[in-house]
Amino acid sequence: MENRRIVKERENFIGLSTELKAKCNIIEILRGREKKHLIYLKDVISNISEGLMVLDKNNKFDFCNKAIYNIFDINDEKEFVFKEIVKRFVFEHLIVNDFQFENYIKNALENARNIKNLVMKITDKESNTVKYIDFSSEAVTDENKVVLYTIITVKDITEIKKHEMFIEDQTNFIKDLVDNVDIPMAVLNYPSLKIRVANKNFEDFIKYVLNDKKEVTILNSYWNDIFQNVEDDSIEKALEFCGKIGKEYTCSPYCIKDCYDKDRFYKIKFLPYKFADGDIKGICIYASDITEEINHSMELENVTKLKDEFFTVISHELRTPLSIIYSSLQLAYNIYPKEIGPNIDKTLSRIEQNCARLLKLVNNILDISKAEAGFIVLDELNFDIVALTEYIVTSINHYAKSKNIDLIFDTSKEEQMVTMDKEKYEKILLNLLSNAIKFTPEGNKIIVELSFVNGNVYLKVRDTGIGIPEDKINFIFDRFSQVNSSLSRRAEGTGIGLSLVKKLVEIMGGTIKVKSKVDKGSEFTIMFPKNIIEIKEEKRYTIIGENIEDKISTEFSDIV
C-alpha cells in the first residue's frame, strides 16, 4: 500500500517536472521572440525619418532616435539632447509673436497637455541655418491619469514649407499682377462656373453689364446666379462653347453702358484651361476695351461715306458736261473736217483725249460706288466669249504697237457660247489690258489666254512689265492705290480700276488672283464658274456691238 502511494507520487512529480520544463521552454521561446521584436522595433524607431524622443514621468530625457540628431545637426549622442536643442536653436512661431518655446513646452509637460502639429521656424545660433519643423507631444498616462512618460515627435518639413512659401509667393504675385492689370480678368471653374479669380476691373465691368450701380459680390459667386436676369445670353453661349468644344471664343464687339451712361465696346475672349488629362477644369476670361478703335472706325466709315457721296455727286455733275464736250468734238470732226487745220486738230485731239480720261474716271467712280452700294444689276446675255475676247485684243493691238509691245491672244477653244453680263466682261478685260500696256516697257510682250478647265472659264492677262513688290500685292485692289515706283508714277491713273475689276468679278460670281515679281511681270487670273456656259434659251443673243470702239477709246485714253 505504501509502495503504491510512493510510486503514484513519483509519477505525479515526474509529470509536474515535465510540465514545468515544457512551460520553461515556451517562456524561453517567447522571450526570444520578444527580444527579436524589440530589436526590430528599436531598429525601426531608430531609422525612421521622423524624430522620436521619450521623456520619463519626471520629464527627464530617456530616449531619442537617430532622426533627432539628424534633424538638429547634432553629431554626438548626448544624454541631455533636449536641453542641447533648446540651448542651441532659436524657435519662432509662424503666427504668434514673442513666442517662448522653452516656457511653452515646460508648461505643456507640467500640465500633461498634448501639442499637435506645432509648426516652427528654427535657426541655428552658430551657423544661422534655417529649418522648419512640425513638433508634437503626447503624454501617456495610467488609469489614474498619472503621467508615465511623454512622447515627442519632430518632422523636418523644410522642403515642404519652402515649396508652400514659393507657391504662396507665386500666387500673391499673380494676384497682384491680375489686380493691377488694366483690363478686366477672371477665372471660372468648369462646369460649375464658379468665379475663382476676378480683379477690380472685372468687378466694375460686371456692374456695367448688369447695369447695376450697387456693389456686386463677384468672387466665389456662380456665373448663372449673377446673370440670371440679363437678357443678353451671348456671354453664356460663349462660355458653353468654350467649355464643351474646348476652343478659344471671342465676343466682339460687346457693348455696355459705363458709369457715365456712355457706350463702351469690349472684345471679350474666353480661353479653356485644361489639365494634363485633357479635361477642361476652368475658363479664363479677359476683356479688352476697344471703344476708341470702334469710334475711330465709325468716324472713318462716316468720312468714307461722305467722300463717296462727294465723288458720286461730283461725278454725276461732271458726266453731263463731259459728255456734251465729247459729243461736240465728235460733231466737229464729222461735220467740219475740212475747216480743221493741223494746229486746231492737235488742240482738239488733246481736248478729246483728256475729256476721255475724265469720262473714264467719272464712269469708274460711279460704277464702284454703285457696286459698293449694291445697286449693280447683272444684264446676262448669250454671246461667244472667244470671239469677243479676240475682237477686243485685236482692236487694241495698235495701242500696243505704238509702244513696240507684242500683244498675243491664245485660246484652248475656237468657239464657246456663255451666258453672262457682256458689258461688265468687256470692262474687266479692257481695264486689265489697259494696265498691262501702261506698265509694260517698250519691247516686251503681253499674253492674253482664254482657257476652259473642268467647265470653268479662265481668263489670264500676263505681262512682262515692271511687276509688283510682294508687300504691295495685297493693296493693289484697294481704291486709289498705285504702286509707287518711278515707272508707275509716270503712268497716268488713280488705281481705282483694279478695285472696280475685283468688285465686278465678285458680283459676277468669279474670283481674281494675281502673281507678280518685280522686273519680271504680273499675271492676273480670273475664273468664272462653269454655270456660265450653260446657255439659257430665255436670254437674248448678242453680237459684238459697235459701241465697243467708244469703250476702247475711253479706256485707253491715258495710253500715251
Coordinates of C-alpha atoms in Angstrom, one line a residue:
M1 CA 0.0 0.0 0.0
E2 CA 2.8 2.4 1.0
N3 CA 4.8 1.4 -2.1
R4 CA 1.9 2.1 -4.4
R5 CA 1.5 5.6 -2.9
I6 CA 5.2 6.3 -3.3
V7 CA 5.0 5.2 -6.9
K8 CA 2.0 7.4 -7.6
E9 CA 3.6 10.4 -6.0
R10 CA 6.8 9.8 -8.1
E11 CA 4.7 9.7 -11.2
N12 CA 3.0 13.0 -10.2
F13 CA 6.3 14.6 -9.6
I14 CA 7.7 13.5 -12.9
G15 CA 4.6 14.8 -14.6
L16 CA 4.9 18.2 -12.9
S17 CA 8.6 18.3 -13.7
T18 CA 7.8 17.6 -17.4
E19 CA 5.1 20.2 -17.5
L20 CA 7.3 22.8 -15.8
K21 CA 10.1 22.1 -18.2
A22 CA 7.8 22.5 -21.1
K23 CA 6.5 25.8 -19.8
C24 CA 10.0 27.0 -19.2
N25 CA 10.9 26.1 -22.8
I26 CA 7.8 28.0 -24.0
I27 CA 8.7 31.0 -21.9
E28 CA 12.3 30.9 -23.3
I29 CA 10.9 30.8 -26.9
L30 CA 8.6 33.7 -26.2
R31 CA 11.4 35.7 -24.6
G32 CA 13.5 35.1 -27.7
R33 CA 10.7 36.2 -30.0
E34 CA 10.0 39.2 -27.8
K35 CA 13.7 40.1 -27.9
K36 CA 13.7 39.8 -31.7
H37 CA 10.6 42.0 -31.9
L38 CA 12.1 44.5 -29.6
I39 CA 15.3 44.6 -31.6
Y40 CA 13.2 45.0 -34.8
L41 CA 11.1 47.7 -33.2
K42 CA 14.2 49.5 -32.0
D43 CA 15.7 49.4 -35.5
V44 CA 12.5 50.8 -37.0
I45 CA 12.3 53.6 -34.4
S46 CA 16.0 54.4 -34.8
N47 CA 15.8 54.6 -38.6
I48 CA 12.5 56.3 -39.3
S49 CA 12.8 59.8 -40.8
E50 CA 10.5 61.2 -38.1
G51 CA 12.3 62.3 -35.0
L52 CA 11.2 60.5 -31.8
M53 CA 12.1 61.4 -28.2
V54 CA 10.8 60.0 -24.9
L55 CA 10.8 61.8 -21.5
D56 CA 10.1 59.9 -18.3
K57 CA 7.5 60.8 -15.8
N58 CA 9.7 63.5 -14.3
N59 CA 10.3 64.9 -17.8
K60 CA 13.8 63.7 -17.9
F61 CA 15.4 62.6 -21.1
D62 CA 15.0 58.9 -21.6
F63 CA 15.4 58.0 -25.3
C64 CA 15.7 59.5 -28.8
N65 CA 16.2 58.0 -32.2
K66 CA 18.8 58.9 -34.9
A67 CA 16.4 61.2 -36.7
I68 CA 16.5 63.7 -33.8
Y69 CA 20.3 64.0 -34.2
N70 CA 19.9 64.4 -38.0
I71 CA 17.2 67.0 -37.8
F72 CA 19.0 69.2 -35.3
D73 CA 22.5 68.5 -36.8
I74 CA 23.9 67.1 -33.5
N75 CA 26.9 64.9 -34.2
D76 CA 27.5 63.4 -30.8
E77 CA 24.8 61.5 -28.9
K78 CA 24.3 63.4 -25.7
E79 CA 22.4 62.5 -22.7
F80 CA 20.9 65.9 -22.4
V81 CA 19.9 66.3 -26.1
F82 CA 16.6 68.1 -25.4
K83 CA 18.4 70.8 -23.3
E84 CA 21.1 71.0 -26.0
I85 CA 18.4 71.6 -28.7
V86 CA 16.7 74.3 -26.6
K87 CA 20.0 76.0 -25.9
R88 CA 21.4 75.8 -29.5
F89 CA 18.4 76.9 -31.6
V90 CA 16.1 79.9 -31.7
F91 CA 12.4 78.8 -32.1
E92 CA 9.9 81.1 -33.8
H93 CA 6.2 80.5 -34.2
L94 CA 5.0 81.4 -37.7
I95 CA 1.9 83.2 -36.4
V96 CA 2.4 84.2 -32.7
N97 CA 4.9 87.0 -31.9
D98 CA 7.2 86.8 -28.9
F99 CA 6.8 83.1 -28.8
Q100 CA 8.9 81.5 -25.9
F101 CA 9.4 77.9 -26.9
E102 CA 11.0 76.7 -23.7
N103 CA 8.3 78.1 -21.5
Y104 CA 5.6 76.8 -23.8
I105 CA 7.0 73.3 -23.7
K106 CA 7.6 73.4 -20.0
N107 CA 4.0 74.4 -19.4
A108 CA 2.7 71.7 -21.7
L109 CA 4.8 69.0 -20.0
E110 CA 3.9 70.0 -16.4
N111 CA 0.2 70.1 -17.2
A112 CA 0.2 66.9 -19.3
R113 CA -1.2 69.0 -22.2
N114 CA -0.7 67.5 -25.7
I115 CA 0.7 69.5 -28.5
K116 CA -0.5 68.8 -32.1
N117 CA 1.5 69.8 -35.2
L118 CA 3.1 73.0 -33.9
V119 CA 5.0 74.4 -37.0
M120 CA 8.0 76.4 -36.1
K121 CA 11.0 78.1 -37.7
I122 CA 14.2 77.2 -36.1
T123 CA 17.5 79.0 -36.6
D124 CA 20.9 77.6 -35.6
K125 CA 22.6 80.3 -33.4
E126 CA 26.0 79.4 -34.7
S127 CA 25.5 78.8 -38.4
N128 CA 22.3 80.8 -38.9
T129 CA 20.9 77.7 -40.8
V130 CA 17.1 77.9 -41.0
K131 CA 14.8 74.9 -40.9
Y132 CA 11.1 74.4 -40.4
I133 CA 9.8 71.6 -38.1
D134 CA 6.5 70.1 -37.1
F135 CA 6.5 69.5 -33.3
S136 CA 4.0 67.3 -31.5
S137 CA 4.0 65.8 -27.9
E138 CA 1.6 63.4 -26.2
A139 CA 1.6 62.4 -22.5
V140 CA 0.9 58.7 -21.8
T141 CA -1.0 58.2 -18.5
D142 CA -2.2 55.3 -16.4
E143 CA -5.7 54.6 -15.4
N144 CA -5.4 57.3 -12.6
K145 CA -4.3 60.0 -15.2
V146 CA -0.8 59.9 -13.8
V147 CA 1.8 60.6 -16.4
L148 CA 4.1 57.6 -17.1
Y149 CA 6.1 59.2 -19.9
T150 CA 5.8 61.7 -22.7
I151 CA 6.4 61.0 -26.4
I152 CA 7.7 63.9 -28.6
T153 CA 7.8 63.7 -32.4
V154 CA 9.6 66.1 -34.7
K155 CA 9.3 66.2 -38.5
D156 CA 11.6 68.2 -40.8
I157 CA 9.2 70.0 -43.2
T158 CA 11.8 72.5 -44.5
E159 CA 11.3 71.5 -48.2
I160 CA 7.6 71.3 -47.9
K161 CA 7.4 74.7 -46.2
K162 CA 9.7 76.3 -48.8
H163 CA 7.6 74.9 -51.5
E164 CA 4.5 76.2 -49.8
M165 CA 6.1 79.6 -49.5
F166 CA 7.2 79.6 -53.1
I167 CA 3.6 78.7 -54.2
E168 CA 2.3 81.4 -51.9
D169 CA 4.7 84.0 -53.3
Q170 CA 3.8 83.0 -56.9
T171 CA 0.1 83.1 -56.0
N172 CA 0.4 86.6 -54.5
F173 CA 2.5 87.7 -57.4
I174 CA -0.1 86.5 -59.9
K175 CA -2.9 88.0 -57.8
D176 CA -1.1 91.4 -57.6
L177 CA -0.5 91.1 -61.4
V178 CA -4.1 90.4 -62.1
D179 CA -5.4 93.0 -59.8
N180 CA -3.2 95.7 -61.3
V181 CA -3.8 94.8 -65.0
D182 CA -5.9 97.5 -66.7
I183 CA -8.2 95.0 -68.4
P184 CA -11.0 93.0 -66.8
M185 CA -9.8 89.5 -66.0
A186 CA -11.4 86.5 -64.3
V187 CA -11.1 82.7 -64.0
L188 CA -14.1 80.4 -63.7
N189 CA -14.3 76.8 -62.6
Y190 CA -15.9 74.5 -65.1
P191 CA -18.5 73.2 -65.3
S192 CA -19.8 74.9 -62.1
L193 CA -18.9 78.4 -63.5
K194 CA -17.9 79.5 -60.0
I195 CA -15.8 82.6 -60.2
R196 CA -12.4 81.7 -58.6
V197 CA -10.4 84.8 -59.6
A198 CA -11.6 88.3 -60.5
N199 CA -9.8 91.6 -60.5
K200 CA -11.3 95.0 -59.7
N201 CA -11.7 95.9 -63.3
F202 CA -13.7 92.8 -63.9
E203 CA -16.0 93.6 -61.0
D204 CA -16.6 97.1 -62.5
F205 CA -17.1 95.5 -65.9
I206 CA -19.8 93.1 -64.5
K207 CA -21.6 96.0 -62.8
Y208 CA -21.8 97.8 -66.2
V209 CA -23.0 94.6 -67.8
L210 CA -25.7 94.2 -65.2
N211 CA -26.4 97.9 -65.3
D212 CA -26.4 97.9 -61.5
K213 CA -24.8 100.7 -59.5
K214 CA -24.7 98.7 -56.3
E215 CA -21.8 96.6 -55.2
V216 CA -22.0 93.1 -56.6
T217 CA -20.3 90.2 -54.9
I218 CA -18.3 88.5 -57.7
L219 CA -15.6 86.3 -56.1
N220 CA -16.8 82.8 -55.3
S221 CA -20.2 83.5 -56.8
Y222 CA -21.7 81.4 -59.6
W223 CA -22.0 83.0 -63.0
N224 CA -25.6 81.8 -63.7
D225 CA -26.7 83.4 -60.4
I226 CA -25.2 86.7 -61.3
F227 CA -26.6 86.8 -64.8
Q228 CA -30.0 85.2 -64.2
N229 CA -31.8 88.5 -65.0
V230 CA -29.7 89.5 -68.0
E231 CA -31.5 89.1 -71.3
D232 CA -28.4 89.1 -73.5
D233 CA -27.1 85.5 -73.5
S234 CA -24.1 85.9 -75.8
I235 CA -21.6 85.6 -72.9
E236 CA -23.4 82.5 -71.6
K237 CA -23.3 80.9 -75.1
A238 CA -19.6 81.8 -75.4
L239 CA -18.9 80.0 -72.0
E240 CA -20.9 77.0 -73.2
F241 CA -19.0 76.8 -76.5
C242 CA -15.6 77.3 -74.8
G243 CA -16.3 74.6 -72.2
K244 CA -17.8 72.0 -74.5
I245 CA -15.7 72.5 -77.6
G246 CA -12.6 73.4 -75.7
K247 CA -11.6 76.1 -78.1
E248 CA -11.0 79.9 -77.8
Y249 CA -14.0 82.0 -78.4
T250 CA -14.3 85.8 -78.9
C251 CA -17.3 88.1 -78.4
S252 CA -16.6 91.3 -80.3
P253 CA -17.8 94.0 -80.1
Y254 CA -19.7 93.7 -76.8
C255 CA -21.5 97.0 -75.9
I256 CA -22.2 98.2 -72.4
K257 CA -23.1 101.4 -70.6
D258 CA -20.4 102.8 -68.4
C259 CA -20.9 104.9 -65.2
Y260 CA -21.4 108.0 -67.4
D261 CA -24.2 106.2 -69.3
K262 CA -22.0 106.2 -72.5
D263 CA -21.5 103.3 -74.8
R264 CA -18.3 101.3 -74.4
F265 CA -17.2 98.4 -76.6
Y266 CA -15.2 95.4 -75.4
K267 CA -13.7 92.4 -77.1
I268 CA -14.2 89.5 -74.7
K269 CA -12.0 86.4 -75.0
F270 CA -12.8 83.0 -73.5
L271 CA -9.9 80.6 -73.1
P272 CA -10.3 77.0 -71.9
Y273 CA -7.9 75.8 -69.1
K274 CA -7.1 72.2 -69.5
F275 CA -5.4 69.7 -67.1
A276 CA -2.8 67.2 -68.2
D277 CA -5.6 64.6 -68.8
G278 CA -7.2 66.9 -71.3
D279 CA -10.3 67.7 -69.2
I280 CA -11.4 71.3 -69.1
K281 CA -11.3 72.5 -65.5
G282 CA -11.6 76.2 -65.9
I283 CA -12.3 79.1 -68.3
C284 CA -10.2 82.3 -68.4
I285 CA -12.0 85.5 -69.4
Y286 CA -10.4 88.8 -70.2
A287 CA -12.0 91.8 -72.0
S288 CA -10.2 94.5 -74.0
D289 CA -11.7 98.0 -74.3
I290 CA -11.9 98.7 -78.0
T291 CA -14.1 101.7 -77.7
E292 CA -11.5 104.0 -79.2
E293 CA -11.0 101.7 -82.2
I294 CA -14.7 101.3 -82.8
N295 CA -15.3 105.1 -82.6
H296 CA -12.3 105.6 -84.9
S297 CA -13.7 103.0 -87.3
M298 CA -17.1 104.7 -87.2
E299 CA -15.5 108.1 -87.9
L300 CA -13.6 106.6 -90.8
E301 CA -16.7 105.0 -92.1
N302 CA -18.6 108.3 -91.9
V303 CA -15.7 110.1 -93.6
T304 CA -15.6 107.4 -96.3
K305 CA -19.3 107.6 -96.8
L306 CA -19.1 111.4 -97.1
K307 CA -16.2 111.1 -99.5
D308 CA -18.1 108.6 -101.6
E309 CA -21.2 110.8 -101.7
F310 CA -19.0 113.7 -102.7
F311 CA -17.3 111.8 -105.5
T312 CA -20.7 110.4 -106.6
V313 CA -22.3 113.9 -106.7
I314 CA -19.3 115.4 -108.4
S315 CA -19.2 112.6 -110.9
H316 CA -22.8 113.0 -111.8
E317 CA -22.3 116.7 -112.2
L318 CA -19.2 116.2 -114.4
R319 CA -20.6 113.5 -116.6
T320 CA -23.2 115.6 -118.4
P321 CA -20.8 118.4 -119.4
L322 CA -18.1 115.9 -120.3
S323 CA -20.5 114.0 -122.5
I324 CA -21.5 117.3 -124.2
I325 CA -17.9 118.3 -124.8
Y326 CA -17.0 114.8 -126.1
S327 CA -20.1 114.8 -128.4
S328 CA -19.3 118.3 -129.6
L329 CA -15.8 117.2 -130.5
Q330 CA -17.1 114.2 -132.5
L331 CA -19.6 116.5 -134.2
A332 CA -16.9 119.0 -135.2
Y333 CA -14.8 116.2 -136.7
N334 CA -17.8 114.7 -138.6
I335 CA -19.3 118.0 -139.9
Y336 CA -16.4 120.4 -140.2
P337 CA -13.4 118.1 -141.1
K338 CA -12.2 120.5 -143.9
E339 CA -12.2 123.5 -141.7
I340 CA -10.0 122.0 -139.0
G341 CA -6.4 122.8 -139.6
P342 CA -3.3 121.0 -138.3
N343 CA -2.9 123.2 -135.2
I344 CA -6.6 123.1 -134.4
D345 CA -6.6 119.4 -134.9
K346 CA -3.7 119.0 -132.5
T347 CA -5.5 121.1 -129.9
L348 CA -8.8 119.3 -130.3
S349 CA -7.1 115.9 -130.0
R350 CA -5.6 116.9 -126.7
I351 CA -9.1 118.1 -125.6
E352 CA -10.6 114.8 -126.7
Q353 CA -8.0 112.7 -125.0
N354 CA -8.3 114.5 -121.7
C355 CA -12.0 114.6 -121.9
A356 CA -12.0 110.8 -122.4
R357 CA -9.7 110.4 -119.4
L358 CA -12.1 112.4 -117.2
L359 CA -15.0 110.4 -118.6
K360 CA -13.2 107.2 -117.8
L361 CA -12.5 108.3 -114.2
V362 CA -16.1 109.5 -113.7
N363 CA -17.5 106.3 -115.0
N364 CA -15.2 104.2 -112.8
I365 CA -16.2 106.2 -109.7
L366 CA -19.9 105.9 -110.4
D367 CA -19.6 102.1 -111.1
I368 CA -17.6 101.4 -108.0
S369 CA -20.0 103.5 -105.9
K370 CA -22.9 101.5 -107.3
A371 CA -21.1 98.2 -106.6
E372 CA -20.4 99.1 -103.0
A373 CA -23.9 100.3 -102.5
G374 CA -25.3 97.0 -104.0
F375 CA -27.1 98.8 -106.9
I376 CA -25.3 97.0 -109.8
V377 CA -27.7 94.6 -111.6
L378 CA -26.4 91.9 -114.0
D379 CA -27.7 92.0 -117.5
E380 CA -26.9 88.5 -118.7
L381 CA -26.7 87.8 -122.4
N382 CA -25.8 84.8 -124.6
F383 CA -22.6 85.5 -126.6
D384 CA -19.4 83.9 -127.9
I385 CA -16.7 84.7 -125.3
V386 CA -13.9 83.6 -127.5
A387 CA -14.9 85.8 -130.4
L388 CA -15.5 88.8 -128.1
T389 CA -12.1 88.4 -126.4
E390 CA -10.2 88.1 -129.6
Y391 CA -12.0 91.1 -131.1
I392 CA -11.1 93.3 -128.1
V393 CA -7.4 92.1 -128.2
T394 CA -7.2 92.8 -131.9
S395 CA -8.9 96.2 -131.6
I396 CA -6.4 97.5 -129.1
N397 CA -3.4 96.0 -130.8
H398 CA -2.5 99.4 -132.3
Y399 CA -2.1 100.8 -128.8
A400 CA 0.4 98.0 -128.0
K401 CA 2.2 98.5 -131.3
S402 CA 2.6 102.3 -130.5
K403 CA 4.8 101.2 -127.6
N404 CA 6.5 98.4 -129.5
I405 CA 4.8 95.7 -127.4
D406 CA 3.7 92.4 -128.8
L407 CA 0.1 91.6 -127.8
I408 CA -0.7 87.8 -128.2
F409 CA -4.0 86.1 -127.8
D410 CA -4.2 82.3 -127.2
T411 CA -7.3 80.1 -126.6
S412 CA -8.0 76.5 -126.0
K413 CA -11.3 76.6 -128.0
E414 CA -12.3 78.4 -131.2
E415 CA -15.8 79.0 -130.0
Q416 CA -17.6 79.0 -126.7
M417 CA -21.1 80.4 -126.0
V418 CA -21.6 81.7 -122.5
T419 CA -24.4 83.4 -120.5
M420 CA -23.0 86.4 -118.6
D421 CA -23.0 90.2 -118.4
K422 CA -21.2 91.1 -121.6
E423 CA -20.7 94.8 -120.8
K424 CA -19.1 94.1 -117.5
Y425 CA -16.8 91.4 -119.0
E426 CA -15.7 94.0 -121.6
K427 CA -14.9 96.5 -118.8
I428 CA -12.9 93.9 -116.9
L429 CA -10.8 92.8 -119.9
L430 CA -10.3 96.4 -121.2
N431 CA -9.1 97.5 -117.7
L432 CA -6.6 94.7 -117.4
L433 CA -5.2 95.2 -120.9
S434 CA -5.0 99.0 -120.3
N435 CA -3.0 98.4 -117.1
A436 CA -0.8 95.8 -118.8
I437 CA 0.1 98.1 -121.7
K438 CA 0.5 101.1 -119.4
F439 CA 3.0 99.4 -117.1
T440 CA 4.9 97.3 -119.7
P441 CA 8.1 98.9 -121.0
E442 CA 8.7 99.0 -124.7
G443 CA 10.0 95.9 -126.5
N444 CA 8.2 93.5 -124.2
K445 CA 5.1 91.4 -124.7
I446 CA 1.6 90.8 -123.2
I447 CA -0.2 87.4 -123.5
V448 CA -4.0 87.0 -123.1
E449 CA -5.1 83.4 -122.6
L450 CA -8.7 82.1 -122.6
S451 CA -9.0 78.5 -121.4
F452 CA -11.7 76.1 -120.2
V453 CA -10.8 73.7 -117.4
N454 CA -13.3 71.4 -115.7
G455 CA -16.1 73.5 -117.2
N456 CA -14.8 76.7 -115.6
V457 CA -13.7 79.7 -117.7
Y458 CA -10.2 81.1 -117.1
L459 CA -9.1 84.5 -118.4
K460 CA -5.4 85.3 -117.9
V461 CA -3.6 88.5 -118.7
R462 CA 0.2 88.1 -118.4
D463 CA 2.7 90.9 -119.0
T464 CA 6.5 91.2 -118.8
G465 CA 6.4 94.6 -117.2
I466 CA 7.6 96.2 -114.0
G467 CA 5.9 93.8 -111.7
I468 CA 4.5 94.5 -108.2
P469 CA 6.5 94.3 -104.9
E470 CA 5.4 91.4 -102.7
D471 CA 4.4 93.7 -99.9
K472 CA 2.2 95.7 -102.3
I473 CA 0.2 92.9 -103.8
N474 CA -2.4 92.8 -101.1
F475 CA -3.2 96.5 -101.6
I476 CA -3.5 96.8 -105.4
F477 CA -7.3 96.1 -105.2
D478 CA -7.8 99.0 -102.8
R479 CA -9.3 102.1 -104.2
F480 CA -6.9 104.9 -105.3
S481 CA -3.9 102.7 -104.6
Q482 CA -1.0 102.6 -107.0
V483 CA 2.4 101.0 -106.8
N484 CA 4.9 103.8 -106.0
S485 CA 7.8 103.1 -108.5
S486 CA 9.4 105.5 -110.8
L487 CA 7.8 103.9 -113.8
S488 CA 4.3 103.5 -112.4
R489 CA 4.3 107.1 -111.3
R490 CA 5.0 108.2 -114.8
A491 CA 1.9 106.3 -116.0
E492 CA -1.5 108.0 -115.7
G493 CA -4.1 106.6 -113.4
T494 CA -5.7 106.7 -110.0
G495 CA -5.6 103.0 -109.1
I496 CA -9.4 102.8 -109.0
G497 CA -9.6 100.5 -112.0
L498 CA -8.4 97.2 -110.3
S499 CA -10.7 97.8 -107.4
L500 CA -13.6 98.1 -109.8
V501 CA -12.4 94.9 -111.6
K502 CA -12.4 93.0 -108.4
K503 CA -15.9 94.2 -107.5
L504 CA -17.3 93.3 -110.9
V505 CA -15.7 89.8 -110.9
E506 CA -17.1 89.0 -107.5
I507 CA -20.6 90.3 -108.4
M508 CA -20.5 88.0 -111.5
G509 CA -19.6 85.0 -109.2
G510 CA -16.0 84.8 -110.2
T511 CA -12.6 85.1 -108.5
I512 CA -9.4 87.1 -109.3
K513 CA -5.9 86.2 -108.3
V514 CA -2.6 87.9 -109.1
K515 CA 1.0 86.6 -109.2
S516 CA 3.9 89.1 -109.7
K517 CA 7.6 89.6 -109.4
V518 CA 9.4 92.9 -109.6
D519 CA 11.0 93.4 -113.1
K520 CA 9.6 90.1 -114.2
G521 CA 5.9 90.9 -114.8
S522 CA 2.5 90.2 -113.4
E523 CA -0.2 87.7 -114.2
F524 CA -3.9 88.3 -113.4
T525 CA -6.1 85.2 -113.5
I526 CA -9.9 85.4 -113.4
M527 CA -12.1 82.4 -113.0
F528 CA -15.8 82.3 -113.9
P529 CA -17.7 79.3 -112.7
K530 CA -18.9 76.7 -115.2
N531 CA -22.5 77.6 -114.8
I532 CA -22.0 80.5 -117.3
I533 CA -21.5 78.0 -120.2
E534 CA -25.0 76.5 -119.6
I535 CA -26.8 78.6 -122.2
K536 CA -30.1 79.9 -121.1
E537 CA -32.5 79.9 -124.0
E538 CA -34.7 82.7 -122.5
K539 CA -31.7 85.0 -122.6
R540 CA -31.3 87.1 -125.8
Y541 CA -28.3 86.6 -128.0
T542 CA -26.0 89.5 -128.8
I543 CA -23.1 90.2 -131.1
I544 CA -20.1 92.4 -130.8
G545 CA -21.6 95.9 -130.6
E546 CA -20.5 99.0 -132.4
N547 CA -20.1 100.9 -129.2
I548 CA -17.1 98.8 -128.3
E549 CA -14.8 101.2 -130.2
D550 CA -16.0 104.1 -128.0
K551 CA -15.3 102.0 -124.8
I552 CA -11.8 101.2 -126.1
S553 CA -11.2 104.8 -126.9
T554 CA -12.3 105.9 -123.4
E555 CA -10.5 103.1 -121.6
F556 CA -7.2 103.7 -123.4
S557 CA -7.3 107.4 -123.3
D558 CA -4.4 107.5 -120.8
I559 CA -2.1 105.4 -123.0
V560 CA 0.4 107.8 -124.5

